[in-house]
Amino acid sequence: MSHTAKLNPIAQLLEEPTRFLFFTGKGGVGKTSLACASAIALADRGKRVLLVSTDPASNLDEVLGQILHGAPVAIPGVTGLRALNIDPEAAAAAYRERMVGPYRDKLPEAVVRSMEEQLSGACTMEIAAFDEFARLLGEPTATADFDHVIFDTAPTGHTLRLMTLPTAWTGFLEHNTSGASCLGPLAGLQKQRVIYEHSVGALADGRLTTLVLVSRPQKAALDEAERAGDELSALGVHHQRLILNGVFQASYPEDGLAAALERRGTAARQAKRDFLQRLPVVEIPLRAHNLVGVPALRKLLGNVEENQIAATDPNPALPSLESLAELVDELASSGHGVIMTMGKGGVGKTTVAAAIATELARRGLPVHLSTTDPAAHVAATAGIGAEFQVTRIDPKVETKAYAEQVMTNAGPNLDPSGRALLEEDLRSPCTEEIAVFRAFARIVAQGQDRFVVLDTAPTGHTLLLLDATEAYHREIARKASNLPEEVIQLLPRLRDARFTRVLIVTLPEATPVHEAAALQADLRRAQIEPFAWVINQSFARARTRDPLLLARGIGERPFIEAVAHDLSPRTVLVPWAPEEPVGADNLRQLFTPPTVKPIKTL
């Protein structure tokens, strides 16, 4: 039976809290809000709590209303609560100094500079962030001042990568005999070995660690929660809970849109009933307003919902916005090229990418739909029988192929000792980063004679990939290289607005819009100009009388206006779809006004 709490769901979740709690799930399901609310709940009980974000694109600052950095910061209004962001760039800088510092006075300056340059890529940034994560989890003295440590993690794919690294690096250090790695001298890493081993132990100990899977009552989110639960269970993380966030119940069954939303949630839960019966589950109702700030988060701890509507006009005047069909008309006119969907996790990048690919293919154009997201589900979204090529960049497959290629090309010229050292280096987790990067470049190159629609990973992971692109491009420019042409041409292609069209996907809410604006600024610094913004899943023009949905639609107005007036060169509004947008037929909803039962007089 499903253990479903009807009242005070956060309190139910925290009845017997372990020392470590990990909140993970698909982007946009509410991990950060629920992690923050749980931290506040424990602090209000008199516990000393450390809240940590491992997301490269953390929005913990905004939700808590407090600027954070890499050291614990007290949260105003919550006695006993401190929070920090693991900043990948700051962690990488500190890591480089730990690795290079001991050699500054012992080696020539040119050698030291070379070491620093080698430790400047995205791989170093990832391992440095992981290093900090492992310290908090595996070094008791690091969190001795706290009763509980709550991790607000990145979307699932990135979290799975982070949580497998303790085992991966422990194994690498166990078998490495060369004394060096892609991350510098192993002497520095060996010092961390005990911490990595303790991290593995802490994750597997149900008395210490609880994995809180967060989902929405949606098929894709529940599928990802189940997959993450299974993969982490295989790693030894067995003590798991599930929060089903945003459960909606229509106030008026006669209201077509509200009834459709409730029906979608019920169908998703029914389809995953076996999974939901395996874990203790708590349900949290859909809220009318975003949970930002300590007072709003405290409301989540009880059962207070304020669906009061500040305005009475359900169909306000909005800026002139394009439809998705008009956007595809413009994209199709070029005949080929790369279309990339980018944005915060959970905003619907995959859905928008699959819809655009489906529509381009319907018009008879050659299309390849792919993804850089470690938690990819483009094939499921496009549906069975999609009439175009659908792939994903599989890190394991790409790493194996890359390692075999390197050994084939370089191995014959090495003696047995050299071959052994090369094989050893290729077992490093960093090899995956290079392999994925090269696969990304290969797929982008296909845009020369077809449409390549790329569903990218959530913002932080995508920016790490783009950082790797620029770092790799600088390295190529310095050397005469026999690297593949697609790798050499990758950055110029991404910067060519006639070849690559970047679509920033967002929701009409504070955090997704603010994060999208930051993403746009980062892209422009990399000389990549976004083509358009897509505001997805909007209730602003919904024909409904449901008070909660009306309140959500009215709350969207300032964010839609900010995007259209201040942020975007062109803005597309995609309404909320009554049917789950999966498969060609249901994806067509995004190109036409939704058809639901008419609203009856209430």
Coordinates of C-alpha atoms in Angstrom, one line a residue:
M1 CA 0.0 0.0 0.0
S2 CA 1.1 3.6 -0.6
H3 CA 1.9 5.4 2.6
T4 CA 0.3 8.7 1.6
A5 CA 0.1 11.6 4.1
K6 CA -3.0 13.7 3.9
L7 CA -2.1 16.3 6.4
N8 CA 1.1 18.3 7.1
P9 CA 3.1 16.4 4.5
I10 CA 6.5 17.9 5.3
A11 CA 6.1 17.0 8.9
Q12 CA 5.2 13.5 7.9
L13 CA 8.4 13.2 5.7
L14 CA 10.5 14.4 8.6
E15 CA 9.1 12.2 11.4
E16 CA 12.4 10.4 11.9
P17 CA 15.0 12.3 9.8
T18 CA 18.4 10.9 9.0
R19 CA 21.5 13.0 9.2
F20 CA 21.8 13.4 5.5
L21 CA 18.8 14.0 3.2
F22 CA 19.2 14.2 -0.6
F23 CA 16.4 15.9 -2.7
T24 CA 16.5 14.8 -6.3
G25 CA 14.3 14.5 -9.4
K26 CA 13.5 15.8 -12.8
G27 CA 14.1 19.6 -13.2
G28 CA 11.1 21.8 -12.3
V29 CA 9.4 19.4 -9.9
G30 CA 10.1 21.6 -6.8
K31 CA 13.2 20.1 -5.3
T32 CA 14.6 23.4 -4.1
S33 CA 11.4 24.6 -2.5
L34 CA 10.9 21.3 -0.7
A35 CA 14.5 21.0 0.4
C36 CA 14.3 24.6 1.8
A37 CA 10.9 23.9 3.5
S38 CA 12.3 20.8 5.1
A39 CA 15.4 22.6 6.3
I40 CA 13.3 25.3 7.9
A41 CA 11.0 22.7 9.5
L42 CA 14.0 21.0 11.1
A43 CA 15.5 24.3 12.2
D44 CA 12.2 25.4 13.7
R45 CA 12.4 22.2 15.8
G46 CA 15.6 23.4 17.3
K47 CA 18.0 21.4 15.1
R48 CA 21.2 22.8 13.6
V49 CA 20.8 22.4 9.8
L50 CA 23.1 22.9 6.8
L51 CA 21.4 23.3 3.5
V52 CA 23.7 22.7 0.5
S53 CA 23.0 23.1 -3.3
T54 CA 25.1 20.9 -5.6
D55 CA 23.4 22.4 -8.7
P56 CA 25.7 24.3 -11.0
A57 CA 22.7 26.5 -11.8
S58 CA 21.4 26.8 -8.2
N59 CA 18.5 29.1 -7.4
L60 CA 18.8 28.5 -3.6
D61 CA 19.6 32.2 -3.2
E62 CA 16.4 33.3 -4.8
V63 CA 14.2 30.9 -2.9
L64 CA 15.7 31.7 0.5
G65 CA 16.0 35.4 -0.2
Q66 CA 19.7 35.4 0.8
I67 CA 22.9 35.7 -1.2
L68 CA 24.9 32.6 -0.7
H69 CA 28.5 31.5 -1.5
G70 CA 30.8 28.5 -0.8
A71 CA 30.8 28.9 3.0
P72 CA 27.7 28.5 5.2
V73 CA 25.6 31.6 5.6
A74 CA 23.0 32.2 8.3
I75 CA 19.4 32.5 6.9
P76 CA 17.6 35.5 8.4
G77 CA 14.4 34.6 10.3
V78 CA 15.4 30.9 10.7
T79 CA 17.4 30.2 13.8
G80 CA 19.8 27.3 13.4
L81 CA 19.7 27.2 9.5
R82 CA 22.8 27.9 7.4
A83 CA 23.1 27.4 3.6
L84 CA 25.8 27.3 1.0
N85 CA 26.1 26.9 -2.8
I86 CA 28.9 24.6 -4.1
D87 CA 30.2 27.1 -6.7
P88 CA 31.9 25.0 -9.4
E89 CA 34.2 27.9 -10.5
A90 CA 35.3 28.8 -7.0
A91 CA 35.8 25.1 -6.2
A92 CA 37.8 24.6 -9.3
A93 CA 40.1 27.6 -8.4
A94 CA 40.7 26.2 -5.0
Y95 CA 41.3 22.8 -6.4
R96 CA 43.8 24.1 -8.9
E97 CA 45.7 25.8 -6.1
R98 CA 45.8 22.7 -4.0
M99 CA 47.2 20.7 -7.0
V100 CA 49.6 23.3 -8.4
G101 CA 50.6 25.3 -5.2
P102 CA 53.1 22.9 -3.9
Y103 CA 55.1 23.1 -7.2
R104 CA 55.3 26.8 -7.6
D105 CA 58.7 27.2 -6.1
K106 CA 60.0 23.8 -7.3
L107 CA 59.2 23.9 -11.1
P108 CA 59.9 26.4 -13.9
E109 CA 57.2 29.1 -14.2
A110 CA 56.3 27.8 -17.7
V111 CA 55.6 24.3 -16.4
V112 CA 53.4 25.7 -13.6
R113 CA 51.4 27.7 -16.1
S114 CA 51.0 24.6 -18.2
M115 CA 49.7 22.7 -15.2
E116 CA 47.2 25.5 -14.5
E117 CA 46.0 25.5 -18.1
Q118 CA 45.5 21.7 -18.0
L119 CA 43.4 22.1 -14.9
S120 CA 41.1 24.8 -16.4
G121 CA 38.5 22.7 -18.3
A122 CA 35.0 21.6 -17.4
C123 CA 36.3 18.2 -16.2
T124 CA 38.3 19.9 -13.5
M125 CA 35.3 22.1 -12.5
E126 CA 33.1 19.0 -12.1
I127 CA 35.7 17.0 -10.0
A128 CA 36.3 20.1 -7.9
A129 CA 32.6 20.5 -7.1
F130 CA 32.4 16.8 -6.5
D131 CA 35.5 17.1 -4.2
E132 CA 33.5 19.6 -2.0
F133 CA 30.4 17.4 -2.1
A134 CA 32.4 14.4 -0.9
R135 CA 34.0 16.4 1.9
L136 CA 30.6 17.5 3.3
L137 CA 29.4 13.9 3.0
G138 CA 32.5 11.9 3.9
E139 CA 34.5 14.0 6.3
P140 CA 32.8 14.1 9.7
T141 CA 34.6 17.2 10.9
A142 CA 33.3 19.3 7.9
T143 CA 29.7 19.2 9.2
A144 CA 30.3 18.5 12.9
D145 CA 28.5 21.7 13.9
F146 CA 25.2 20.5 12.3
D147 CA 22.6 17.9 13.2
H148 CA 21.4 17.5 9.7
V149 CA 22.8 18.2 6.2
I150 CA 20.2 18.6 3.4
F151 CA 21.4 18.5 -0.2
D152 CA 19.4 20.2 -2.9
T153 CA 20.7 18.5 -6.0
A154 CA 20.9 19.3 -9.7
P155 CA 18.3 17.6 -12.0
T156 CA 18.5 13.8 -12.0
G157 CA 21.0 13.1 -14.7
H158 CA 23.6 15.4 -13.2
T159 CA 22.9 14.1 -9.7
L160 CA 23.4 10.5 -10.8
R161 CA 26.7 11.5 -12.3
L162 CA 27.7 13.2 -9.0
M163 CA 26.7 10.3 -6.8
T164 CA 28.5 7.7 -8.9
L165 CA 31.8 9.7 -8.8
P166 CA 32.8 8.6 -5.3
T167 CA 32.8 4.9 -6.5
A168 CA 34.3 5.8 -9.8
W169 CA 37.2 7.8 -8.3
T170 CA 37.7 5.3 -5.5
G171 CA 38.1 2.5 -8.1
F172 CA 40.4 4.7 -10.3
L173 CA 42.7 5.4 -7.4
E174 CA 42.7 1.8 -6.4
H175 CA 44.1 0.7 -9.7
N176 CA 46.1 3.7 -10.9
T177 CA 49.9 3.1 -10.6
S178 CA 51.3 5.9 -12.7
G179 CA 51.2 8.6 -10.1
A180 CA 49.4 11.0 -12.4
S181 CA 46.0 11.7 -13.9
C182 CA 44.2 14.1 -16.1
L183 CA 43.6 16.1 -13.0
G184 CA 47.2 16.5 -12.0
P185 CA 49.5 14.5 -9.6
L186 CA 47.7 11.7 -7.9
A187 CA 49.3 12.5 -4.6
G188 CA 46.7 15.3 -4.2
L189 CA 43.9 12.9 -5.0
Q190 CA 45.2 10.1 -2.8
K191 CA 44.8 12.4 0.2
Q192 CA 41.1 12.5 -0.7
R193 CA 40.7 8.7 -1.0
V194 CA 39.6 8.1 2.6
I195 CA 37.0 10.9 2.2
Y196 CA 35.7 9.3 -1.1
E197 CA 35.4 5.9 0.6
H198 CA 33.5 7.4 3.5
S199 CA 31.2 9.1 1.0
V200 CA 30.4 5.8 -0.5
G201 CA 29.7 4.3 2.9
A202 CA 27.5 7.3 4.0
L203 CA 25.3 7.1 0.8
A204 CA 24.7 3.4 1.4
D205 CA 23.9 3.6 5.1
G206 CA 20.1 4.0 5.6
R207 CA 20.7 5.1 9.2
L208 CA 22.6 8.1 7.9
T209 CA 21.1 8.9 4.5
T210 CA 17.6 9.3 3.0
L211 CA 17.1 9.8 -0.7
V212 CA 14.0 12.0 -1.3
L213 CA 12.8 11.5 -4.8
V214 CA 10.6 14.5 -5.9
S215 CA 8.1 14.2 -8.7
R216 CA 5.1 15.8 -10.2
P217 CA 2.0 13.8 -11.1
Q218 CA 3.3 13.7 -14.7
K219 CA 4.4 10.7 -16.7
A220 CA 7.9 12.0 -17.6
A221 CA 8.6 13.1 -14.0
L222 CA 7.4 9.8 -12.5
D223 CA 9.4 7.8 -15.1
E224 CA 12.5 9.7 -14.2
A225 CA 11.9 9.4 -10.4
E226 CA 11.6 5.6 -10.8
R227 CA 14.7 5.4 -13.0
A228 CA 16.7 7.5 -10.6
G229 CA 15.5 5.4 -7.6
D230 CA 16.5 2.2 -9.4
E231 CA 19.9 3.4 -10.4
L232 CA 20.7 4.8 -7.0
S233 CA 19.5 1.7 -5.4
A234 CA 21.9 -0.2 -7.5
L235 CA 24.6 2.0 -6.0
G236 CA 23.5 1.0 -2.6
V237 CA 21.3 4.0 -1.8
H238 CA 18.2 2.0 -0.6
H239 CA 16.6 4.3 2.0
Q240 CA 14.2 6.2 -0.3
R241 CA 11.1 8.3 0.0
L242 CA 8.9 10.0 -2.7
I243 CA 7.2 13.4 -2.6
L244 CA 4.5 13.8 -5.2
N245 CA 4.4 17.6 -5.6
G246 CA 1.8 19.8 -7.3
V247 CA -1.2 17.4 -7.0
F248 CA -4.3 19.2 -8.4
Q249 CA -8.0 18.7 -7.7
A250 CA -10.4 20.8 -9.8
S251 CA -12.8 23.1 -7.8
Y252 CA -15.4 22.8 -10.6
P253 CA -15.7 19.5 -12.5
E254 CA -17.6 21.5 -15.2
D255 CA -14.5 23.6 -16.0
G256 CA -12.9 21.9 -19.0
L257 CA -9.3 23.0 -18.4
A258 CA -9.3 22.2 -14.7
A259 CA -10.9 18.8 -15.3
A260 CA -8.2 18.1 -18.0
L261 CA -5.4 19.0 -15.6
E262 CA -6.8 16.8 -12.8
R263 CA -7.4 14.0 -15.3
R264 CA -3.7 14.1 -16.5
G265 CA -2.5 13.8 -13.0
T266 CA -4.8 10.9 -12.2
A267 CA -3.8 9.1 -15.3
A268 CA -0.1 9.5 -14.6
R269 CA -0.4 8.2 -11.1
Q270 CA -2.5 5.3 -12.2
A271 CA 0.1 4.3 -14.9
K272 CA 2.8 4.3 -12.2
R273 CA 0.8 2.7 -9.4
D274 CA 3.3 -0.2 -9.0
F275 CA 6.2 2.3 -8.4
L276 CA 4.1 4.5 -6.1
Q277 CA 3.3 1.4 -3.9
R278 CA 6.9 0.5 -3.5
L279 CA 7.9 3.6 -1.5
P280 CA 6.5 5.8 1.3
V281 CA 4.8 8.7 -0.5
V282 CA 3.7 12.1 0.6
E283 CA 1.5 14.3 -1.5
I284 CA 1.6 18.1 -1.7
P285 CA -1.1 20.1 -3.4
L286 CA -0.5 22.4 -6.3
R287 CA 0.0 26.0 -5.0
A288 CA -1.4 29.1 -6.6
H289 CA 1.8 31.1 -6.2
N290 CA 5.5 30.4 -6.3
L291 CA 7.2 29.5 -3.1
V292 CA 9.9 32.2 -2.7
G293 CA 11.0 33.5 0.6
V294 CA 10.9 32.1 4.2
P295 CA 7.3 33.1 4.9
A296 CA 6.0 31.4 1.8
L297 CA 8.1 28.3 2.6
R298 CA 6.7 28.1 6.1
K299 CA 3.2 28.0 4.6
L300 CA 4.2 24.9 2.9
L301 CA 4.8 23.3 6.3
G302 CA 1.2 23.5 7.1
N303 CA -2.0 23.2 5.1
V304 CA -2.7 26.9 4.3
E305 CA -3.3 27.7 0.7
E306 CA -4.1 31.2 -0.4
N307 CA -5.9 31.1 -3.8
Q308 CA -7.2 34.6 -3.4
I309 CA -7.3 36.3 -6.8
A310 CA -5.8 39.8 -6.9
A311 CA -7.6 40.7 -10.1
T312 CA -10.9 39.7 -11.7
D313 CA -10.1 39.8 -15.4
P314 CA -9.2 36.2 -16.5
N315 CA -8.1 37.3 -20.0
P316 CA -5.9 40.4 -19.5
A317 CA -4.2 42.2 -22.4
L318 CA -0.8 40.7 -22.9
P319 CA 2.1 41.8 -25.2
S320 CA 1.9 40.7 -28.8
L321 CA 3.5 37.2 -28.8
E322 CA 4.2 34.7 -31.5
S323 CA 2.8 31.2 -31.6
L324 CA 5.0 28.1 -31.9
A325 CA 3.7 27.6 -35.4
E326 CA 5.0 31.0 -36.5
L327 CA 8.4 30.3 -35.0
V328 CA 8.6 27.0 -36.9
D329 CA 7.7 28.8 -40.1
E330 CA 10.8 31.0 -39.6
L331 CA 13.0 28.1 -38.7
A332 CA 11.9 25.9 -41.6
S333 CA 12.8 28.7 -44.1
S334 CA 16.5 28.0 -43.8
G335 CA 16.2 24.4 -44.9
H336 CA 18.8 23.1 -42.5
G337 CA 20.9 24.0 -39.4
V338 CA 21.0 23.4 -35.7
I339 CA 18.1 24.3 -33.3
M340 CA 19.1 24.1 -29.6
T341 CA 16.6 24.3 -26.7
M342 CA 18.1 25.6 -23.5
G343 CA 16.9 26.6 -20.0
K344 CA 16.4 25.6 -16.4
G345 CA 15.4 22.0 -15.7
G346 CA 11.7 21.3 -15.9
V347 CA 10.7 24.1 -18.2
G348 CA 9.8 21.8 -21.1
K349 CA 13.0 21.9 -23.3
T350 CA 12.5 18.3 -24.3
T351 CA 8.8 18.8 -25.2
V352 CA 9.5 22.0 -27.2
A353 CA 12.4 20.2 -29.0
A354 CA 10.3 17.2 -29.8
A355 CA 7.4 19.3 -31.0
I356 CA 9.6 21.4 -33.3
A357 CA 11.3 18.2 -34.7
T358 CA 7.9 16.6 -35.3
E359 CA 6.5 19.6 -37.1
L360 CA 9.6 20.0 -39.3
A361 CA 9.4 16.4 -40.3
R362 CA 5.7 16.7 -41.0
R363 CA 6.6 19.3 -43.5
G364 CA 8.9 16.8 -45.3
L365 CA 12.2 18.2 -44.0
P366 CA 15.1 15.9 -42.9
V367 CA 15.4 16.0 -39.1
H368 CA 17.7 14.5 -36.4
L369 CA 16.4 15.0 -32.8
S370 CA 19.0 14.4 -30.1
T371 CA 20.0 15.3 -26.6
T372 CA 23.0 16.1 -24.4
D373 CA 20.9 15.5 -21.2
P374 CA 22.2 12.6 -19.1
A375 CA 18.6 12.0 -18.1
A376 CA 17.3 12.1 -21.7
H377 CA 13.8 11.1 -22.6
V378 CA 13.5 12.6 -26.1
A379 CA 12.5 9.3 -27.7
A380 CA 9.7 8.8 -25.2
T381 CA 8.4 12.4 -25.8
A382 CA 8.7 12.1 -29.6
G383 CA 6.7 8.9 -29.4
I384 CA 6.8 5.5 -31.0
G385 CA 7.1 5.6 -34.8
A386 CA 8.5 9.1 -35.0
E387 CA 9.2 9.8 -38.7
F388 CA 12.7 11.1 -38.2
Q389 CA 16.0 10.1 -36.6
V390 CA 15.9 10.2 -32.7
T391 CA 19.1 9.6 -30.8
R392 CA 20.7 10.5 -27.5
I393 CA 24.4 11.0 -26.6
D394 CA 24.9 8.0 -24.3
P395 CA 27.9 8.8 -22.1
K396 CA 28.8 5.1 -21.6
V397 CA 28.6 4.2 -25.3
E398 CA 30.6 7.3 -26.3
T399 CA 33.3 6.8 -23.6
K400 CA 33.8 3.2 -24.7
A401 CA 34.0 4.2 -28.4
Y402 CA 36.4 7.0 -27.7
A403 CA 38.7 4.9 -25.5
E404 CA 38.8 2.2 -28.2
Q405 CA 39.6 4.9 -30.9
V406 CA 42.5 6.3 -28.8
M407 CA 44.0 2.9 -28.1
T408 CA 43.7 2.0 -31.8
N409 CA 45.4 5.2 -33.0
A410 CA 48.0 5.6 -30.2
G411 CA 48.4 2.1 -28.8
P412 CA 50.5 0.5 -31.6
N413 CA 53.2 3.2 -31.2
L414 CA 53.7 2.5 -27.4
D415 CA 55.6 -0.1 -25.6
P416 CA 53.8 -2.4 -23.1
S417 CA 54.4 0.1 -20.2
G418 CA 53.1 3.0 -22.3
R419 CA 50.0 1.1 -23.3
A420 CA 49.3 0.2 -19.7
L421 CA 49.6 3.9 -18.7
L422 CA 47.3 5.0 -21.5
E423 CA 44.7 2.4 -20.7
E424 CA 44.9 3.5 -17.0
D425 CA 44.4 7.2 -17.9
L426 CA 41.4 6.3 -20.1
R427 CA 39.7 4.7 -17.1
S428 CA 39.5 8.1 -15.4
P429 CA 36.0 9.5 -15.1
C430 CA 37.3 12.6 -17.0
T431 CA 37.4 10.6 -20.2
E432 CA 33.6 10.7 -20.3
E433 CA 33.6 14.5 -20.5
I434 CA 35.9 14.4 -23.6
A435 CA 33.9 11.6 -25.2
V436 CA 30.5 13.4 -24.8
F437 CA 32.0 16.7 -26.0
R438 CA 33.2 15.0 -29.2
A439 CA 29.8 13.3 -29.8
F440 CA 28.2 16.7 -29.4
A441 CA 30.5 18.2 -32.0
R442 CA 29.7 15.3 -34.4
I443 CA 26.0 15.8 -34.1
V444 CA 26.2 19.6 -34.6
A445 CA 28.1 19.0 -37.8
Q446 CA 25.1 17.2 -39.3
G447 CA 23.3 20.5 -39.4
Q448 CA 25.1 21.2 -42.7
D449 CA 22.5 19.1 -44.7
R450 CA 19.5 18.6 -42.3
F451 CA 17.8 20.0 -39.3
V452 CA 19.5 18.9 -36.0
V453 CA 17.2 19.7 -33.1
L454 CA 19.2 19.4 -29.8
D455 CA 17.5 19.1 -26.5
T456 CA 20.3 20.3 -24.1
A457 CA 20.8 19.3 -20.5
P458 CA 19.6 21.7 -17.7
T459 CA 21.3 25.1 -17.6
G460 CA 24.3 24.4 -15.3
H461 CA 25.3 21.2 -17.1
T462 CA 24.9 22.9 -20.5
L463 CA 27.1 25.8 -19.5
L464 CA 29.8 23.4 -18.4
L465 CA 29.6 21.8 -21.8
L466 CA 29.9 25.2 -23.5
D467 CA 32.8 26.1 -21.2
A468 CA 34.5 22.9 -22.3
T469 CA 33.8 23.8 -25.9
E470 CA 35.6 27.1 -25.6
A471 CA 38.5 25.6 -23.6
Y472 CA 38.9 22.8 -26.1
H473 CA 38.8 25.3 -28.9
R474 CA 41.6 27.4 -27.4
E475 CA 43.7 24.2 -27.0
I476 CA 43.1 23.3 -30.6
A477 CA 44.1 26.8 -31.7
R478 CA 47.4 26.5 -30.0
K479 CA 48.4 23.2 -31.6
A480 CA 48.6 21.7 -35.0
S481 CA 46.1 18.9 -34.5
N482 CA 44.7 16.0 -36.4
L483 CA 41.4 16.3 -34.5
P484 CA 38.2 15.7 -36.5
E485 CA 37.0 18.7 -38.5
E486 CA 33.7 18.8 -36.6
V487 CA 35.6 19.4 -33.3
I488 CA 37.6 22.2 -34.8
Q489 CA 34.5 23.8 -36.3
L490 CA 32.2 23.4 -33.3
L491 CA 32.6 26.8 -31.7
P492 CA 32.4 28.8 -35.0
R493 CA 29.2 26.8 -35.8
L494 CA 27.6 27.6 -32.5
R495 CA 28.4 31.3 -32.9
D496 CA 27.0 31.4 -36.5
A497 CA 23.5 32.7 -36.1
R498 CA 22.6 31.5 -39.6
F499 CA 23.6 28.0 -38.7
T500 CA 22.6 27.6 -35.0
R501 CA 19.3 28.9 -33.6
V502 CA 19.3 28.9 -29.8
L503 CA 15.8 28.9 -28.2
I504 CA 15.7 29.8 -24.5
V505 CA 12.8 27.9 -22.9
T506 CA 11.2 29.2 -19.7
L507 CA 8.1 29.1 -17.6
P508 CA 6.2 32.3 -16.7
E509 CA 7.6 32.2 -13.1
A510 CA 10.3 34.1 -11.2
T511 CA 13.1 31.6 -11.0
P512 CA 12.9 30.1 -14.5
V513 CA 12.8 33.7 -16.0
H514 CA 15.7 35.0 -13.9
E515 CA 17.8 31.9 -14.6
A516 CA 17.0 32.2 -18.3
A517 CA 18.1 35.8 -18.3
A518 CA 21.4 34.8 -16.7
L519 CA 21.8 32.0 -19.3
Q520 CA 21.3 34.6 -22.1
A521 CA 24.0 36.8 -20.6
D522 CA 26.4 33.8 -20.4
L523 CA 25.6 32.9 -24.0
R524 CA 26.3 36.4 -25.2
R525 CA 29.6 36.5 -23.4
A526 CA 30.4 33.3 -25.4
Q527 CA 29.3 35.3 -28.5
I528 CA 26.2 33.1 -29.0
E529 CA 23.1 35.2 -29.6
P530 CA 19.7 33.6 -28.7
F531 CA 17.2 33.5 -31.5
A532 CA 14.0 33.5 -29.4
W533 CA 12.5 32.8 -26.0
V534 CA 9.7 30.2 -25.6
I535 CA 7.4 30.8 -22.6
N536 CA 6.0 27.3 -22.0
Q537 CA 3.0 25.9 -20.1
S538 CA 1.2 29.2 -19.7
F539 CA -2.2 29.7 -18.0
A540 CA -2.3 33.4 -18.8
R541 CA -4.8 33.0 -21.6
A542 CA -6.6 30.0 -20.2
R543 CA -10.3 29.8 -20.5
T544 CA -11.0 28.7 -16.9
R545 CA -13.0 29.7 -13.8
D546 CA -11.0 27.5 -11.4
P547 CA -9.7 29.9 -8.8
L548 CA -6.3 28.3 -8.4
L549 CA -5.6 28.2 -12.2
L550 CA -6.9 31.8 -12.5
A551 CA -4.5 32.9 -9.8
R552 CA -1.6 31.2 -11.5
G553 CA -2.5 32.8 -14.8
I554 CA -2.7 36.2 -13.3
G555 CA 0.6 35.7 -11.5
E556 CA 2.3 35.0 -14.8
R557 CA 1.6 38.5 -16.3
P558 CA 4.6 40.4 -15.0
F559 CA 7.0 37.6 -16.1
I560 CA 5.5 37.4 -19.6
E561 CA 5.8 41.2 -19.9
A562 CA 9.4 41.2 -18.6
V563 CA 10.4 38.6 -21.2
A564 CA 8.6 40.3 -24.1
H565 CA 9.6 43.9 -23.3
D566 CA 13.0 43.6 -21.7
L567 CA 14.7 40.3 -22.4
S568 CA 13.8 38.6 -25.6
P569 CA 14.4 39.5 -29.3
R570 CA 11.2 37.5 -30.1
T571 CA 8.8 35.8 -27.7
V572 CA 6.7 32.7 -28.2
L573 CA 3.8 31.8 -25.8
V574 CA 2.9 28.1 -25.6
P575 CA -0.4 27.4 -23.6
W576 CA -0.7 24.6 -21.2
A577 CA -1.8 21.5 -23.0
P578 CA -4.8 19.5 -21.9
E579 CA -3.3 16.2 -22.9
E580 CA 0.2 15.0 -22.0
P581 CA 2.4 16.3 -24.8
V582 CA 3.9 12.9 -25.7
G583 CA 3.8 11.5 -29.3
A584 CA 3.1 13.2 -32.6
D585 CA -0.6 13.7 -32.1
N586 CA -0.4 15.2 -28.7
L587 CA 2.6 17.4 -29.6
R588 CA 0.4 19.0 -32.2
Q589 CA -1.6 20.6 -29.4
L590 CA 1.3 23.0 -29.0
F591 CA 0.7 24.5 -32.4
T592 CA -3.0 25.0 -32.1
P593 CA -5.3 26.6 -29.4
P594 CA -6.3 24.0 -26.8
T595 CA -9.7 22.4 -27.2
V596 CA -11.4 21.6 -24.0
K597 CA -14.9 21.3 -22.8
P598 CA -16.6 24.7 -22.7
I599 CA -16.9 26.6 -19.5
K600 CA -20.4 26.4 -18.0
T601 CA -21.9 29.2 -16.0
L602 CA -21.1 28.6 -12.4

